[in-house]
Coordinates of C-alpha atoms and ligand atoms in Angstrom, one line a residue:
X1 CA 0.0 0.0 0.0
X2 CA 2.9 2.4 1.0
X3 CA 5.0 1.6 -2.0
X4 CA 1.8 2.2 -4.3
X5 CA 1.3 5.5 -2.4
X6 CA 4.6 6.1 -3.0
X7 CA 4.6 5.3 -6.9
X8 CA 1.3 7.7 -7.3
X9 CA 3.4 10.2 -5.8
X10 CA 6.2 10.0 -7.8
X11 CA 3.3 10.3 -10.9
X12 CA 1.9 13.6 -9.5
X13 CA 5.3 14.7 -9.4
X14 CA 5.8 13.7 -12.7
X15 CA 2.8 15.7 -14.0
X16 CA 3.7 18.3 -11.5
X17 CA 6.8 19.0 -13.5
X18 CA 5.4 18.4 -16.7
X19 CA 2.7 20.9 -16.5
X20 CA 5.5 23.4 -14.9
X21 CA 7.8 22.4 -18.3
X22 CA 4.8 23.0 -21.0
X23 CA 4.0 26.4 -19.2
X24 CA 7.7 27.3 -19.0
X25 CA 7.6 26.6 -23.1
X26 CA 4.7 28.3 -23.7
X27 CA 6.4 31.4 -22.0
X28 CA 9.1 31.2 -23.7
X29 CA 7.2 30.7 -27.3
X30 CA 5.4 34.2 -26.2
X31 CA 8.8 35.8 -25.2
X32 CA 9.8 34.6 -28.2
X33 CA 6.6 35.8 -30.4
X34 CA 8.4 36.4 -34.1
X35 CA 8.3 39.9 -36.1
X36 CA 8.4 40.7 -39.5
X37 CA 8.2 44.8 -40.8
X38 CA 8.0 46.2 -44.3
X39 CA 5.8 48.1 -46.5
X40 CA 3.3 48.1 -49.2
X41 CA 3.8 50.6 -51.7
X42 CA 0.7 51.9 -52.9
X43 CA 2.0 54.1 -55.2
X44 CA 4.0 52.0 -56.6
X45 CA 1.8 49.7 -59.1
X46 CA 3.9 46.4 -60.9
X47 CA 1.4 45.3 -63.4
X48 CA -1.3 43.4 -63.6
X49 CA -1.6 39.5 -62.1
X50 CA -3.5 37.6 -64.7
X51 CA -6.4 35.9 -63.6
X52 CA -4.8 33.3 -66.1
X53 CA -2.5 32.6 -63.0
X54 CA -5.1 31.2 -61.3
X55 CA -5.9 28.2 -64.2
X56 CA -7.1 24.9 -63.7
X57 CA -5.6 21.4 -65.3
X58 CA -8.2 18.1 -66.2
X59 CA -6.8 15.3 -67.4
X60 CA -8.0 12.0 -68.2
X61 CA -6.3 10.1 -65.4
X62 CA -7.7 8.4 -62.7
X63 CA -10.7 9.9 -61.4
X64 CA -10.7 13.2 -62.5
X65 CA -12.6 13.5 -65.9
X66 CA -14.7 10.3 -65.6
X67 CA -16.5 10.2 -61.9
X68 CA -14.9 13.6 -61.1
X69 CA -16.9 15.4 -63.4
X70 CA -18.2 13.0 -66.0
X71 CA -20.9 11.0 -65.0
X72 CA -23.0 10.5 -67.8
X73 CA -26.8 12.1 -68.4
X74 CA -28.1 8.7 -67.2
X75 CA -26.7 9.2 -63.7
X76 CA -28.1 9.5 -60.4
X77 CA -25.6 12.3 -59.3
X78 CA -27.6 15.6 -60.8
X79 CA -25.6 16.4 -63.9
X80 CA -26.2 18.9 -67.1
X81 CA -25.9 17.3 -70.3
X82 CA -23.8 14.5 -68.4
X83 CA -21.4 17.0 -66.2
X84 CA -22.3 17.0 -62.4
X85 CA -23.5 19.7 -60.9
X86 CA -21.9 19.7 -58.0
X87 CA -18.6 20.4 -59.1
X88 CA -19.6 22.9 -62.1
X89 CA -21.4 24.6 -59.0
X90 CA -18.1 24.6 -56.8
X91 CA -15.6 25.7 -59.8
X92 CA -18.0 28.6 -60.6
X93 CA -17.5 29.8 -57.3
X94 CA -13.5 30.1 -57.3
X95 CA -14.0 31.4 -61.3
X96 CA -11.3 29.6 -62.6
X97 CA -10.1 31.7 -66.0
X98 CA -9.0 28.4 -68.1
X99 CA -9.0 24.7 -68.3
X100 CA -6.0 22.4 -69.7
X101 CA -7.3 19.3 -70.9
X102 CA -6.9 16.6 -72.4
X103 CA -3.4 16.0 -70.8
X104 CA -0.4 15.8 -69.5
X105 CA 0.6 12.4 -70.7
X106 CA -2.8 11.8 -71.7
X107 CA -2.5 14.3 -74.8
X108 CA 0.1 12.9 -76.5
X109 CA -1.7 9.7 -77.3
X110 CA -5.2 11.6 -77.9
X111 CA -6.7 11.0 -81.3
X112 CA -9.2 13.7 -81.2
X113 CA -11.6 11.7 -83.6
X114 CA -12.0 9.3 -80.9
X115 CA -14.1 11.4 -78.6
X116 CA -16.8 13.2 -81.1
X117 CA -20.2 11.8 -82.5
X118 CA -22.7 9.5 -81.1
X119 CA -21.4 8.6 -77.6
X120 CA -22.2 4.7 -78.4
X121 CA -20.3 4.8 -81.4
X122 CA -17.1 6.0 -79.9
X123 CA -14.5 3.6 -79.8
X124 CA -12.8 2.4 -76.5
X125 CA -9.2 2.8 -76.0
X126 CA -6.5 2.0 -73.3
X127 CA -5.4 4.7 -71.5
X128 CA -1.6 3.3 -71.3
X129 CA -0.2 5.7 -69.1
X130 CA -2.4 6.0 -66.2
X131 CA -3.3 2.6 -64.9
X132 CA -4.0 0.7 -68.3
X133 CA -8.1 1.8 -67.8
X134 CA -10.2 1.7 -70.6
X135 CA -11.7 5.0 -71.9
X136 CA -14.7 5.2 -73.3
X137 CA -14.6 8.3 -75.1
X138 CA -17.8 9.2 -73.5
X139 CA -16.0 13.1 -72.7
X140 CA -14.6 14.2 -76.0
X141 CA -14.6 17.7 -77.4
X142 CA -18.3 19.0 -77.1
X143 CA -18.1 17.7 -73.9
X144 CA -15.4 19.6 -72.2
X145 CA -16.1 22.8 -74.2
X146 CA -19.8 22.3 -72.6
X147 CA -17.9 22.4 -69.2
X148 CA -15.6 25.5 -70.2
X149 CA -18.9 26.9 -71.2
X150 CA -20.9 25.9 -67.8
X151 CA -18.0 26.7 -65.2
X152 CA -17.0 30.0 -67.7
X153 CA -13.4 29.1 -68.1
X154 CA -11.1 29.7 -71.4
X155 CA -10.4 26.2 -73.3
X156 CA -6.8 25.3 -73.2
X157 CA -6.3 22.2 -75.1
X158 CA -3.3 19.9 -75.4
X159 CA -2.3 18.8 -79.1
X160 CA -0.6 15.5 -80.1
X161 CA 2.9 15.9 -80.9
X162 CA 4.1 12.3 -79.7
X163 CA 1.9 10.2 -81.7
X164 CA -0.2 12.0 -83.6
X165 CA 0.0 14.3 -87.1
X166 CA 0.1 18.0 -88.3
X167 CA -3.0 17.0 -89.8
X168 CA -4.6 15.4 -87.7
X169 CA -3.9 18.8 -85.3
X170 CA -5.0 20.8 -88.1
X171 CA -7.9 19.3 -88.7
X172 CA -9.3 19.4 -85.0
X173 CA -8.6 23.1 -85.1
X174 CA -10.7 23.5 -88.0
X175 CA -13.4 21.1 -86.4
X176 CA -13.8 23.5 -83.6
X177 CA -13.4 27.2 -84.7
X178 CA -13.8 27.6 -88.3
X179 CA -17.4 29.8 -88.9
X180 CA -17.8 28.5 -92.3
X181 CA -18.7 25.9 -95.0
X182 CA -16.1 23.6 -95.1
X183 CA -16.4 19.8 -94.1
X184 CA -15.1 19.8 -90.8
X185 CA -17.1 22.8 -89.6
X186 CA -20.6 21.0 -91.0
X187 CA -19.3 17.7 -89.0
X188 CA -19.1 19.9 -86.1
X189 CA -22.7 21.0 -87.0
X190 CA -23.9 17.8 -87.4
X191 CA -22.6 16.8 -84.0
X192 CA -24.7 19.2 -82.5
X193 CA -22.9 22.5 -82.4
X194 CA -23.5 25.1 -84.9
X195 CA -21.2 28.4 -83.8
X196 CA -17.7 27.7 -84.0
X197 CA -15.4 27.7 -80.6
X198 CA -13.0 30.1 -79.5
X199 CA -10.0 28.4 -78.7
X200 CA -7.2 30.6 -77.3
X201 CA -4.6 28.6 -76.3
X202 CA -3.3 25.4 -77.9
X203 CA -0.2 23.3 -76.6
X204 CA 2.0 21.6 -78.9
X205 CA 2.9 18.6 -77.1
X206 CA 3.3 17.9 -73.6
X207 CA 6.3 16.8 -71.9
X208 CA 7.6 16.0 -75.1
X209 CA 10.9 15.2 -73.4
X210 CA 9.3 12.2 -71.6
X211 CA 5.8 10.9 -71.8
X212 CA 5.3 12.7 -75.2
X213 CA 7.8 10.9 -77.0
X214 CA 11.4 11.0 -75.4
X215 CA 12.4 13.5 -77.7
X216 CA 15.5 15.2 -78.1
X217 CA 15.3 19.0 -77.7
X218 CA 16.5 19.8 -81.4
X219 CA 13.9 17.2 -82.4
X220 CA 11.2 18.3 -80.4
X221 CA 12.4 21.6 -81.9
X222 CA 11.8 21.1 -85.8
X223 CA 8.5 19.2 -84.8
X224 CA 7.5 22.2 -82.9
X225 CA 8.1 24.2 -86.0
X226 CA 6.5 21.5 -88.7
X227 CA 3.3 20.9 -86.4
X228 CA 2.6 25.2 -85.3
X229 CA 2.9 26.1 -88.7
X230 CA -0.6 24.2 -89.4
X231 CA -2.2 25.9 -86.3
X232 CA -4.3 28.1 -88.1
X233 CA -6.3 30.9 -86.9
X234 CA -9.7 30.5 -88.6
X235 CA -12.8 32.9 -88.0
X236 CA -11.8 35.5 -85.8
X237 CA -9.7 33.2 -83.4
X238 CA -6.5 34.1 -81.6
X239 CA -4.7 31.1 -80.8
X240 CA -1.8 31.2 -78.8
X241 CA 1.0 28.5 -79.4
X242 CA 2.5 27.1 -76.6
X243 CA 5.7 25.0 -77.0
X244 CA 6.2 22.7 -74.4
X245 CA 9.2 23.3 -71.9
X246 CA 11.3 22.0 -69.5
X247 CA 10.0 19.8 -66.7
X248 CA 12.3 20.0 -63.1
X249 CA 15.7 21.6 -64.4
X250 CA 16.3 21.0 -68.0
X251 CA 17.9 24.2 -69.0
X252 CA 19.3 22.6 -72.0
X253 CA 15.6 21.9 -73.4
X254 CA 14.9 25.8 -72.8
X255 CA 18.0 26.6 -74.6
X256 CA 17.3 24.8 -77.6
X257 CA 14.2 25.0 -78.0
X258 CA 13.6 28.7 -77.4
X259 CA 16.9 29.2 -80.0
X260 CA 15.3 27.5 -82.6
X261 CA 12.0 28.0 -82.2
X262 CA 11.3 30.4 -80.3
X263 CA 10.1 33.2 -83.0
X264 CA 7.2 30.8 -83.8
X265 CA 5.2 30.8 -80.2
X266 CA 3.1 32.5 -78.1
X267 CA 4.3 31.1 -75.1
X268 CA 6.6 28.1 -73.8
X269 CA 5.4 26.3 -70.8
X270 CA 7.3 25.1 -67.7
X271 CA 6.2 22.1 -65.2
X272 CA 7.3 21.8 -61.4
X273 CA 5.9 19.5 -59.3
X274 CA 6.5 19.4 -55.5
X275 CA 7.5 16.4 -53.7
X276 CA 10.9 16.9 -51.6
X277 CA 11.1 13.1 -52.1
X278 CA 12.5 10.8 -55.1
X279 CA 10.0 9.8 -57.8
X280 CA 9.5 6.2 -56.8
X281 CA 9.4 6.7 -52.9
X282 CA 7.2 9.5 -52.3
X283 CA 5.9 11.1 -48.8
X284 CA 1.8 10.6 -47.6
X285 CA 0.0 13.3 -48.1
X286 CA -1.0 13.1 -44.5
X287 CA 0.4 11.6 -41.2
X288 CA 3.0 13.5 -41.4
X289 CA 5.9 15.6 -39.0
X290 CA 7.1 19.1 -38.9
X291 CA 10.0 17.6 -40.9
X292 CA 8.0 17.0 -43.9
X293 CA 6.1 19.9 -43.3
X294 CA 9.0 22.1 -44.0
X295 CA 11.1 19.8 -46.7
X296 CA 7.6 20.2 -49.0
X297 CA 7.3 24.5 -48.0
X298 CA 10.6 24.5 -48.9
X299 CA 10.6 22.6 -52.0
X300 CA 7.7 24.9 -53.2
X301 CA 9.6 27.8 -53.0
X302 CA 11.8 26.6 -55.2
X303 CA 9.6 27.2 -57.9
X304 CA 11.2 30.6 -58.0
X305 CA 14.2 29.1 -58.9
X306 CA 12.6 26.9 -62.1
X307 CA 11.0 30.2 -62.9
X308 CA 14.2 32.6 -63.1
X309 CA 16.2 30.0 -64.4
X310 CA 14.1 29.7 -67.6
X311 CA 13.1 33.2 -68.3
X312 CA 17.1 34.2 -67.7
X313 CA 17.4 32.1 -71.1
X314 CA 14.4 33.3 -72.7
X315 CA 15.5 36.7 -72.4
X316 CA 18.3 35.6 -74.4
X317 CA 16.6 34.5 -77.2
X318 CA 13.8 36.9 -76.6
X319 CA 14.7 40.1 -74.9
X320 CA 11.6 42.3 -75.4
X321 CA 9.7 39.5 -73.3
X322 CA 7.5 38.6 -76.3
X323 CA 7.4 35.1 -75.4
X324 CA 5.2 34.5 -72.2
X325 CA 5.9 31.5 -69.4
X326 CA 2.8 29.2 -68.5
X327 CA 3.9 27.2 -65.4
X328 CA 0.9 24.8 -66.7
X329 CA 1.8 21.9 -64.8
X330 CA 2.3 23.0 -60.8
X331 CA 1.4 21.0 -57.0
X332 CA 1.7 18.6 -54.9
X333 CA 2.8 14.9 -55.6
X334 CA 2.8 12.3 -52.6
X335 CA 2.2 8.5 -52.5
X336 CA -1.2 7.6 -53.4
X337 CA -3.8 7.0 -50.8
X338 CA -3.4 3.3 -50.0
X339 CA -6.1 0.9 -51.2
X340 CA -6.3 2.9 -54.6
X341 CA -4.7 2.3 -57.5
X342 CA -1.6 4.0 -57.9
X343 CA -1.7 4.8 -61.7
X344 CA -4.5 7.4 -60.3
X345 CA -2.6 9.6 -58.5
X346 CA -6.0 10.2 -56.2
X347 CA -4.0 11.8 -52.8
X348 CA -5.5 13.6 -49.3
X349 CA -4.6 17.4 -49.4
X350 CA -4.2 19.1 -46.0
X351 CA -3.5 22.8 -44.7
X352 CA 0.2 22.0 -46.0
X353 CA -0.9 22.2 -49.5
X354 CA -3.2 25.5 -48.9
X355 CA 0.2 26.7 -47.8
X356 CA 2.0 25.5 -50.9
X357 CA -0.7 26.8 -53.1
X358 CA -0.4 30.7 -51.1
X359 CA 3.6 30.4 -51.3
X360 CA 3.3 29.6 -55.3
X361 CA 0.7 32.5 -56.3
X362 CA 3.0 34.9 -54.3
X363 CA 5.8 33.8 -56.6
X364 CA 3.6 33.9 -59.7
X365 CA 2.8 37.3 -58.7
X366 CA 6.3 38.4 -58.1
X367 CA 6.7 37.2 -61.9
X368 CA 3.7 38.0 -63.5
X369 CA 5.3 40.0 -66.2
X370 CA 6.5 37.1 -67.8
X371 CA 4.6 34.5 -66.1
X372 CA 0.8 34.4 -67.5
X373 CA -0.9 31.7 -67.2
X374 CA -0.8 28.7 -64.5
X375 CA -2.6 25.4 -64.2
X376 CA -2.6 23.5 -61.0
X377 CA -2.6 19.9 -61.3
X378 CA -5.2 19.1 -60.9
X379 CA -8.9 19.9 -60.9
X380 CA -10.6 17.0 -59.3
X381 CA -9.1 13.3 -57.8
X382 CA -6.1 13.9 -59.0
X383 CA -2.9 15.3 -57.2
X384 CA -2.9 18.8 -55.7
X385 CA -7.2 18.7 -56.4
X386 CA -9.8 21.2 -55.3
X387 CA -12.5 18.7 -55.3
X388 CA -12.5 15.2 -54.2
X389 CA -15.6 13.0 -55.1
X390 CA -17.1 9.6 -53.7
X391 CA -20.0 8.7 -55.8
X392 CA -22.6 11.6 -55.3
X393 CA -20.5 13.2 -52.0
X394 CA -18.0 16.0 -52.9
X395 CA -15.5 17.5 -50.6
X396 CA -13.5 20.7 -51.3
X397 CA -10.1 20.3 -49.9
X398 CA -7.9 23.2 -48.2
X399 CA -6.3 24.0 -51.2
X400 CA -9.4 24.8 -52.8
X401 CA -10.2 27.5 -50.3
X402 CA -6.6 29.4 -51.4
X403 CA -7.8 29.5 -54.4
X404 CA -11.3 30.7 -53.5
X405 CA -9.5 33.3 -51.2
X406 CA -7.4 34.6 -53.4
X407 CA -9.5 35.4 -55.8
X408 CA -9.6 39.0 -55.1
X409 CA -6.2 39.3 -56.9
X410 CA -7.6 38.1 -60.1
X411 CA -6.3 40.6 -62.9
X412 CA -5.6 43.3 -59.8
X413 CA -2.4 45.4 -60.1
X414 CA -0.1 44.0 -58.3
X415 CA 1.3 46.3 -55.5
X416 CA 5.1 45.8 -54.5
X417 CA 5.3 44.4 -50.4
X418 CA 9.0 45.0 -49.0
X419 CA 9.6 42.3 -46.2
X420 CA 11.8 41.3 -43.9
X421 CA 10.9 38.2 -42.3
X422 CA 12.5 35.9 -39.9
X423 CA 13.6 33.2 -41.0
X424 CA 11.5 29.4 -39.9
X425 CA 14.5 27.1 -39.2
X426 CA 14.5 23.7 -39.4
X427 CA 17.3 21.5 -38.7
X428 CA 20.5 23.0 -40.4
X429 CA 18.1 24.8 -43.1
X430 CA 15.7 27.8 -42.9
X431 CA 13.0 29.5 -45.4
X432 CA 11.3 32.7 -44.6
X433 CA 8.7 32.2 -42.1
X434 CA 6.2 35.0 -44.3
X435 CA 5.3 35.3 -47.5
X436 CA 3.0 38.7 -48.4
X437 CA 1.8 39.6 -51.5
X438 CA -0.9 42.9 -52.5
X439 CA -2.8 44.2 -55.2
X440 CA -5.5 47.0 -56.0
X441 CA -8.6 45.5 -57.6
X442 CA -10.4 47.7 -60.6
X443 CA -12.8 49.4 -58.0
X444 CA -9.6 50.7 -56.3
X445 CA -10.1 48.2 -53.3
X446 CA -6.3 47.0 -51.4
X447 CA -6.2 43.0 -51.2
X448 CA -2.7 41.4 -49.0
X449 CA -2.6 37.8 -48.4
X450 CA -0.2 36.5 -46.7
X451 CA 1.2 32.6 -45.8
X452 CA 3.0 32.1 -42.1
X453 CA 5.0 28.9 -43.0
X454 CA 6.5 28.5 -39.6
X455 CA 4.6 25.2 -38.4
X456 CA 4.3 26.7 -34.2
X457 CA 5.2 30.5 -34.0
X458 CA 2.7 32.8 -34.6
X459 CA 4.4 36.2 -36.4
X460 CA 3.3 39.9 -35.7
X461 CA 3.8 41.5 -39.2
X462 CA 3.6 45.4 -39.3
X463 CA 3.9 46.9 -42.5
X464 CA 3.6 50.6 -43.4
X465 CA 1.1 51.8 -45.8
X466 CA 2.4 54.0 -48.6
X467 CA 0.1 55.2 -51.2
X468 CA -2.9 53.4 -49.8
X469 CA -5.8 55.3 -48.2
X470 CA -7.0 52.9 -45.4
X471 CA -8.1 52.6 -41.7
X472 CA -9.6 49.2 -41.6
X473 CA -8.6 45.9 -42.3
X474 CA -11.1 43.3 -42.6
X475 CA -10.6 39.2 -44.0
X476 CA -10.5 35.8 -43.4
X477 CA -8.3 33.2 -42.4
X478 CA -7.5 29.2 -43.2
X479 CA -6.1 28.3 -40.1
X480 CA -5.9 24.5 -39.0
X481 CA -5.9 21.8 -35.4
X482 CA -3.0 20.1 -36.9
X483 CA -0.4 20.4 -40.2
X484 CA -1.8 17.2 -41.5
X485 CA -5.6 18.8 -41.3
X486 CA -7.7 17.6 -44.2
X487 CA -11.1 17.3 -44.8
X488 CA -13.2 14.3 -45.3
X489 CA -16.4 12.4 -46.9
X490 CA -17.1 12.0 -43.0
X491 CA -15.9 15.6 -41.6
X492 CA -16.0 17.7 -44.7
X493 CA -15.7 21.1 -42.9
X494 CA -12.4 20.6 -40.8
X495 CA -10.7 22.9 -42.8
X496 CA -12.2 26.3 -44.2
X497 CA -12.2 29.6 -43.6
X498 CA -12.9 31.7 -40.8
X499 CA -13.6 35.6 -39.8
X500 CA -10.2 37.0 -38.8
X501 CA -9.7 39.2 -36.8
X502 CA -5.8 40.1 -36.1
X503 CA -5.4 42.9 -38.0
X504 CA -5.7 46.4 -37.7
X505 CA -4.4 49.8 -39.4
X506 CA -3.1 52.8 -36.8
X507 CA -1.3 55.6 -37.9
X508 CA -0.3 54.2 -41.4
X509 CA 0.8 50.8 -40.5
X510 CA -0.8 47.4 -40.9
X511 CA 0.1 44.8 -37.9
X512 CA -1.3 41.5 -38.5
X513 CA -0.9 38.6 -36.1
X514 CA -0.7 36.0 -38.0
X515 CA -1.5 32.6 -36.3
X516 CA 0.9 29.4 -37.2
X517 CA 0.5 27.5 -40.3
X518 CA -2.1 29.7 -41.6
X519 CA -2.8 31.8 -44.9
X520 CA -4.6 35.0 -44.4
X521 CA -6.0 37.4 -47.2
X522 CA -7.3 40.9 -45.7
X523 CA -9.1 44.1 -47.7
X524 CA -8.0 47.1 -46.4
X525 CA -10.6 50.1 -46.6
Ligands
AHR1 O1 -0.2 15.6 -63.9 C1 0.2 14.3 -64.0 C2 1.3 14.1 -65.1 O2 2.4 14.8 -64.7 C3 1.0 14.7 -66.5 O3 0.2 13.8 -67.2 C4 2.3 14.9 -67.1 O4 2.4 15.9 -68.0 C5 3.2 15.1 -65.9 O5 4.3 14.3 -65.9

């Protein structure tokens, strides 16, 4: 009995001194509460940030285009013309500006022909690179230019370079916006659609390097040139001609292809894809530690990097900045969600992704001269997605609510922040804990958003106001229980945004207490 007093004893002095220890930490987490200073400079404008920035990426892998927004007029889930509602009704509401599609991958071994006329009629196909699924067809070109037309984006569409023909690209460009009598337009017609498309961008190739057909850049180079030249304009239609870029960093692909083709596009594009791990060992996208908290921030930010070193060679070749950069392949890629099938890259997305997603529009921003247009991959079920779907349930996922949020800067000017941050140290490596980024919208209305990437310290950020007439600041913030948060088909609304209220302006200054982990995106009045 004694000894077992004696042992509970030595428990409550156990907790005792625990209790004392977390106190003494939180103390010295408040003594220690982080500051960053700067400025926005209001009379400073930098140009505009295309809303093109903030485009979207559908391809048919996995889930995305068949379950994620396919599901056929016969379904039970309420659909228009075979496209659910749901998720038209969710991508309205974050008014995303464009829509890549049919691949990635995907596009390279697309034979447009497949996917138009009766829907019974279409022939089946193997979708070799993602999971060896058969397609249908059943979404082909009237169907995804209905969805651009329900969710109100611009079509970007993917040509076949790898496996396909100049004619056969020709020919679907003709199909889709040429106005008159010719024999593809009245196939068009009698497929159901009368007026002509508008198509504005067009990508020749994807990934032309790898999955669309191991090229060689100086290949891929006089290809490029062969296949544009039959990208006519017909009817009114502006296309713009994207050549496709490097992936990770393959500066010799910009090189060579910019040198010898790059008088003949409208724009090249660039992929980067997050994953602070090897390709064939990736990290969960949930479950995780601080430590992968931080290695996936910081391999984000080094999108910058990808970004400078390809424009610093496009400048080259291109000095007056004709050439534009679309980053049309950007997100997130983790080890797929066991029990699915990994050619389906179907992942969880937590607040460590909203964070990603904040940290990479503050770097388009920063480049938006030359950077244009942006597609996250992508859309629904697939990677870095807004949406995830279960049958007839949908669940928008943290990332989705950075883009919802951040809407305000859609073609705003973008106003120069000056920042000096600490810096959020891990191990032996640090990133800046803040990220800020402002803009004036058309009615003359001030928008700053801002990321704290440091996974336990809040940050007090003051930053004077120059050139902006304010005295309130009023937002919202996406703040989360844990880094791994995430929401579910069973507790859908863990993660969203909430009424903040850290922020004030006194005597031209902004301070915002910004919690951990969290984005926030204020208007300032
Ligand atoms: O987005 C998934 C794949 O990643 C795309 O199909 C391809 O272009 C890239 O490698």
């Amino acid at each position: 009995m004694l000894a077992r007093r004696a042992a509970v004893g030595r428990t409550g002095l156990f907790l005792l001194a625990f209790v004392a220890a977390c106190v003494t930490a939180r103390a010295v987490a408040a003594a220690e509460t982080l500051e960053a200073t700067g400025a926005i400079e209001g009379d400073q404008p930098a140009g505009r940030i295309s809303r093109h920035l903030y485009g979207h990426f559908a391809e048919h892998l996995g889930r995305c285009v068949y379950d994620g927004i396919w599901v056929g007029e016969d379904s039970r889930i309420p659909n228009t013309r075979g496209i659910r509602n749901d998720v038209v009704e969710a991508l309205r509401a974050i008014a995303i500006p464009n829509l890549r599609w049919p691949g990635g991958c995907y596009a390279d071994n697309y034979h447009w022909r497949d996917g138009i006329g009766p829907r019974v009629e279409r022939p089946h196909r193997i979708n070799t690179h993602w999971g060896g699924v058969i397609d249908t067809n059943a979404f082909g070109t009237h169907e995804f230019l209905d969805l651009c037309e329900q969710i109100g984006a611009d079509p970007y569409i993917a040509g076949n370079v790898g496996s396909g023909t100049p004619a056969e690209m020709r020919d679907w460009i003709e199909y889709m916006t040429f106005a008159g009598d010719s024999e593809l337009a009245n196939l068009r017609r009698a497929n159901g659609r009368d007026e002509p498309w508008k198509i504005p961008y067009f990508g020749v190739g994807n990934e032309n390097w790898g999955c669309g057909g191991n090229m060689r850049p100086e290949y891929y180079a006089d290809l490029y040139r062969r296949f544009s030249t039959y990208c006519n304009e017909y009817s009114g239609n502006r296309l713009r001609r994207v050549a496709c870029g490097p992936g990770g960093e393959n500066t010799a692909w910009t090189r060579i292809v910019m040198q010898r083709a790059g008088d003949r596009m409208q724009a090249l594009s660039q992929h980067y894809y997050t994953l602070a791990a090897s390709w064939s060992d990736k990290r969960p996208a949930t479950g995780f530690d601080e430590e992968a908290w931080f290695a996936i921030l910081r391999d984000a930010l080094k999108m910058e990097d990808r970004i400078v070193e390809t424009v610093e060679i496009m400048d080259e070749y291109d000095p007056r900045g004709r050439v534009k950069l679309y980053v049309d392949e950007w997100g997130t890629w983790y080890r797929n969600e066991p029990g699915t099938n990994p050619g389906f890259l179907y992942q969880q997305n937590s607040q460590r992704d909203a964070l990603v997603a904040a940290l990479t529009f503050h770097i388009f921003h920063e480049h938006a001269e030359r950077v244009t247009m942006a597609n996250i991959a992508q859309t629904v079920n697939v990677l870095q997605a807004m949406i995830l779907t279960e049958g007839p349930a949908m669940v928008l996922t943290p990332t989705y609510y950075v883009f919802e949020m951040y809407k305000v800067h859609h073609d705003a000017q973008r106003l120069p922040v000056t920042l000096t941050t600490p810096d959020y140290t891990f191990g032996d490596a640090a990133i800046p804990a803040i990220s800020a980024s402002a803009s004036r919208d058309r009615q003359g209305a001030v928008h700053v958003s801002f990321a704290n990437s440091h996974a336990t310290q809040a940050v007090a950020v003051s930053l004077d106001l120059t050139g902006v007439n304010a005295t309130s600041a009023t937002g919202r913030v996406l703040v989360a229980d844990s880094l791994d948060a995430h929401n579910t088909f069973e507790n859908p609304n863990r993660v969203k945004p909430a009424p903040f209220d850290g922020a004030k302006i006194a005597d031209g200054k902004l301070t915002v207490e910004l919690p951990a982990a969290s984005v926030v995106v204020l208007e300032l009045k």
